[in-house]
């Protein structure tokens, strides 16, 4: 199974800050990587797929990069509605696996 | 509007069974790749299973042999039959569609249904 790790596990930030979250796969997944946002009590929401493609309707302040084993999600200017937990997911092979999540909260 | 609505969750004793349902609207379940993903209370996301449009299924090792995905094309419904339930199966269960068949990333998701396995 491909293990996914994320860093940091949590980050405190202010509105307007640039936030970067890193995701690492235990083996190469090419660009088969997605990012999700989850708010408390809600279902996850797809933000980024294929490592860097922005899902329709997602604000352009979200961006993704990387390939192989190392990936990054960047929020260029944090907005109040962005405080949430973010998960990466590898889609290269079964079983599909998620990272443990990064919680972004208010500083 | 594309939408998924799960139902069927509840409290069940260890060793018991439960069937979850997922009603789809705005698209055809049988033409898409459909998944179940679960989330234990306060924990992260765990992929459970997928059902391809052609009928092939894959399962996580943690549920293989105990859980079965199926669909009813006439009702546009997806199901997850869960047998031999364990305490560690306690979670919110989400159904989710592959964004595009075979891409293995998920959009949309349902709102989830809570399964509690406890004596």
XYZ file of C-alpha atoms in Angstrom:
226
model
C 0.000 0.000 0.000
C 1.119 3.555 -0.665
C 1.448 5.549 2.553
C 0.705 9.252 2.471
C 2.132 11.746 4.946
C 1.364 15.425 5.356
C 3.151 18.278 7.036
C 2.482 20.165 9.097
C -0.300 18.366 10.950
C -1.702 21.749 11.898
C -0.983 25.366 11.114
C -2.209 28.573 12.682
C -2.505 31.411 10.224
C -4.136 34.800 9.752
C -6.426 36.047 7.032
C -4.279 37.107 4.105
C -1.427 34.737 4.923
C 0.122 32.404 2.386
C -0.218 28.803 3.544
C 1.670 25.824 2.144
C 0.899 22.194 2.941
C 3.153 19.347 1.884
C 2.141 15.796 1.013
C 4.567 12.938 0.482
C 3.880 9.479 -0.966
C 5.850 6.401 0.096
C 6.358 5.558 -3.569
C 5.922 7.462 -6.802
C 2.358 8.241 -7.867
C 3.225 10.329 -10.929
C 0.588 13.082 -10.890
C -2.191 10.890 -9.511
C -2.790 13.133 -6.529
C -5.830 15.036 -5.293
C -6.448 17.554 -2.520
C -9.672 17.927 -0.512
C -10.993 20.460 1.963
C -13.208 19.341 4.824
C -15.074 21.524 7.276
C -16.472 20.154 10.558
C -19.564 18.040 10.060
C -19.365 18.290 6.292
C -18.267 16.013 3.470
C -14.875 16.577 1.870
C -14.754 18.829 -1.170
C -12.437 18.238 -4.128
C -10.085 21.182 -4.646
C -7.266 19.956 -6.862
C -6.888 16.844 -9.024
C -4.066 15.507 -11.150
C -1.700 17.312 -8.779
C -2.325 20.788 -10.182
C -5.711 20.993 -11.915
C -8.213 23.266 -10.193
C -11.669 21.782 -9.728
C -14.460 23.857 -11.245
C -15.761 26.483 -8.858
C -12.705 26.436 -6.579
C -11.112 29.864 -6.077
C -7.853 30.521 -7.883
C -6.058 31.248 -4.598
C -5.763 27.471 -4.291
C -3.002 25.831 -6.292
C -1.240 22.495 -6.366
C 2.127 21.343 -7.598
C 4.428 18.356 -7.600
C 4.846 14.929 -9.115
C 6.293 11.593 -8.125
C 6.441 11.555 -4.336
C 6.329 15.211 -3.270
C 3.353 17.517 -3.606
C 2.277 20.904 -2.337
C -1.034 22.669 -1.798
C -0.770 26.440 -1.559
C -3.380 28.943 -0.473
C -2.054 32.269 -1.709
C -4.114 34.544 0.542
C -6.042 32.805 3.294
C -9.709 33.749 3.566
C -12.045 33.212 6.548
C -13.852 30.394 4.728
C -10.569 28.500 4.215
C -10.193 27.469 7.850
C -10.641 23.720 7.541
C -8.774 20.414 7.359
C -7.007 19.516 4.126
C -6.309 15.996 2.906
C -4.214 14.671 0.053
C -5.131 11.413 -1.671
C -3.178 9.219 -4.034
C -5.117 7.833 -6.989
C -2.279 5.849 -8.543
C -3.175 2.406 -7.262
C -5.522 0.474 -5.009
C -6.028 0.723 -2.156
C -6.555 4.428 -2.593
C -5.066 6.184 0.406
C -5.354 9.569 2.070
C -2.928 11.610 4.073
C -3.694 12.168 7.770
C -4.840 15.718 7.200
C -3.614 19.230 7.954
C -5.796 21.471 10.080
C -5.650 25.152 9.234
C -6.952 27.277 12.072
C -7.090 30.895 13.059
C -4.012 32.455 14.611
C -28.145 19.188 -9.906
C -25.768 16.332 -9.236
C -26.415 15.003 -5.742
C -25.803 11.963 -3.539
C -27.812 11.192 -0.405
C -26.841 8.342 1.934
C -29.133 6.567 4.364
C -29.261 3.409 6.434
C -26.768 4.171 9.155
C -27.442 3.427 12.795
C -26.410 1.477 15.866
C -25.580 -2.201 15.405
C -23.959 -4.784 17.650
C -20.599 -6.347 16.836
C -21.096 -9.222 14.426
C -24.254 -7.679 13.040
C -25.169 -6.466 9.575
C -26.312 -3.229 8.029
C -27.052 -2.054 4.492
C -26.273 1.496 3.496
C -27.994 3.158 0.565
C -26.939 6.049 -1.623
C -29.503 7.767 -3.827
C -28.118 9.570 -6.831
C -29.730 12.377 -8.791
C -28.554 14.354 -11.784
C -26.536 11.481 -13.203
C -26.728 7.725 -13.789
C -25.048 5.491 -11.205
C -24.614 2.606 -13.629
C -22.598 4.764 -16.052
C -20.156 5.947 -13.428
C -17.516 4.621 -11.039
C -18.896 4.847 -7.513
C -17.061 4.658 -4.202
C -17.573 4.400 -0.478
C -15.223 6.309 1.817
C -15.444 6.288 5.596
C -14.249 8.459 8.439
C -14.017 7.233 12.012
C -14.989 9.842 14.634
C -12.249 12.460 14.878
C -10.060 10.585 12.393
C -9.015 10.831 8.754
C -10.504 9.482 5.564
C -10.326 5.818 4.529
C -11.309 4.563 1.101
C -13.535 1.482 1.399
C -14.556 0.265 -2.043
C -15.324 1.068 -5.675
C -17.882 -0.284 -8.149
C -17.061 0.209 -11.802
C -19.719 0.818 -14.425
C -18.849 -2.604 -15.841
C -19.548 -4.261 -12.504
C -16.014 -4.834 -11.231
C -15.461 -4.102 -7.554
C -12.393 -3.468 -5.417
C -12.272 -3.348 -1.630
C -9.893 -2.230 1.071
C -8.291 -5.174 2.864
C -9.963 -4.057 6.089
C -13.433 -4.842 4.690
C -12.735 -7.478 2.036
C -14.961 -10.519 2.484
C -17.319 -8.646 4.816
C -18.610 -5.711 2.732
C -20.269 -5.884 -0.692
C -21.079 -3.027 -3.057
C -24.012 -3.258 -5.417
C -26.400 -1.031 -7.322
C -29.992 -0.981 -8.530
C -30.034 0.568 -11.969
C -33.817 0.964 -12.007
C -33.705 3.040 -8.825
C -30.372 4.773 -9.559
C -29.180 3.613 -6.156
C -25.882 2.390 -4.747
C -25.605 0.061 -1.773
C -23.041 -1.153 0.723
C -23.924 -4.403 2.481
C -21.868 -4.649 5.655
C -21.666 -7.995 7.453
C -19.684 -9.223 10.446
C -19.382 -5.663 11.680
C -16.613 -4.758 14.093
C -16.223 -1.917 16.565
C -13.532 -0.486 14.287
C -16.079 -0.124 11.461
C -17.683 2.726 13.395
C -17.532 5.724 11.085
C -19.391 8.165 8.900
C -19.777 6.484 5.523
C -19.777 8.651 2.418
C -20.663 7.628 -1.108
C -18.749 9.485 -3.778
C -18.464 9.423 -7.542
C -15.245 9.356 -9.505
C -14.933 12.839 -10.974
C -14.531 11.087 -14.315
C -14.565 7.321 -14.698
C -11.291 5.808 -13.625
C -9.729 9.004 -12.325
C -10.094 7.796 -8.716
C -10.651 11.229 -7.234
C -14.022 11.986 -5.865
C -16.664 14.516 -6.759
C -19.379 14.839 -5.654
C -19.741 13.352 -2.174
C -22.883 12.655 -0.208
C -23.459 14.146 3.234
C -22.598 10.867 4.970
C -24.400 8.422 7.239
C -23.118 7.390 10.673
C -22.610 3.729 11.509
C -21.960 2.892 15.145
C -20.892 -0.629 16.063
C -21.204 -1.141 19.780
C -22.630 -3.540 22.318
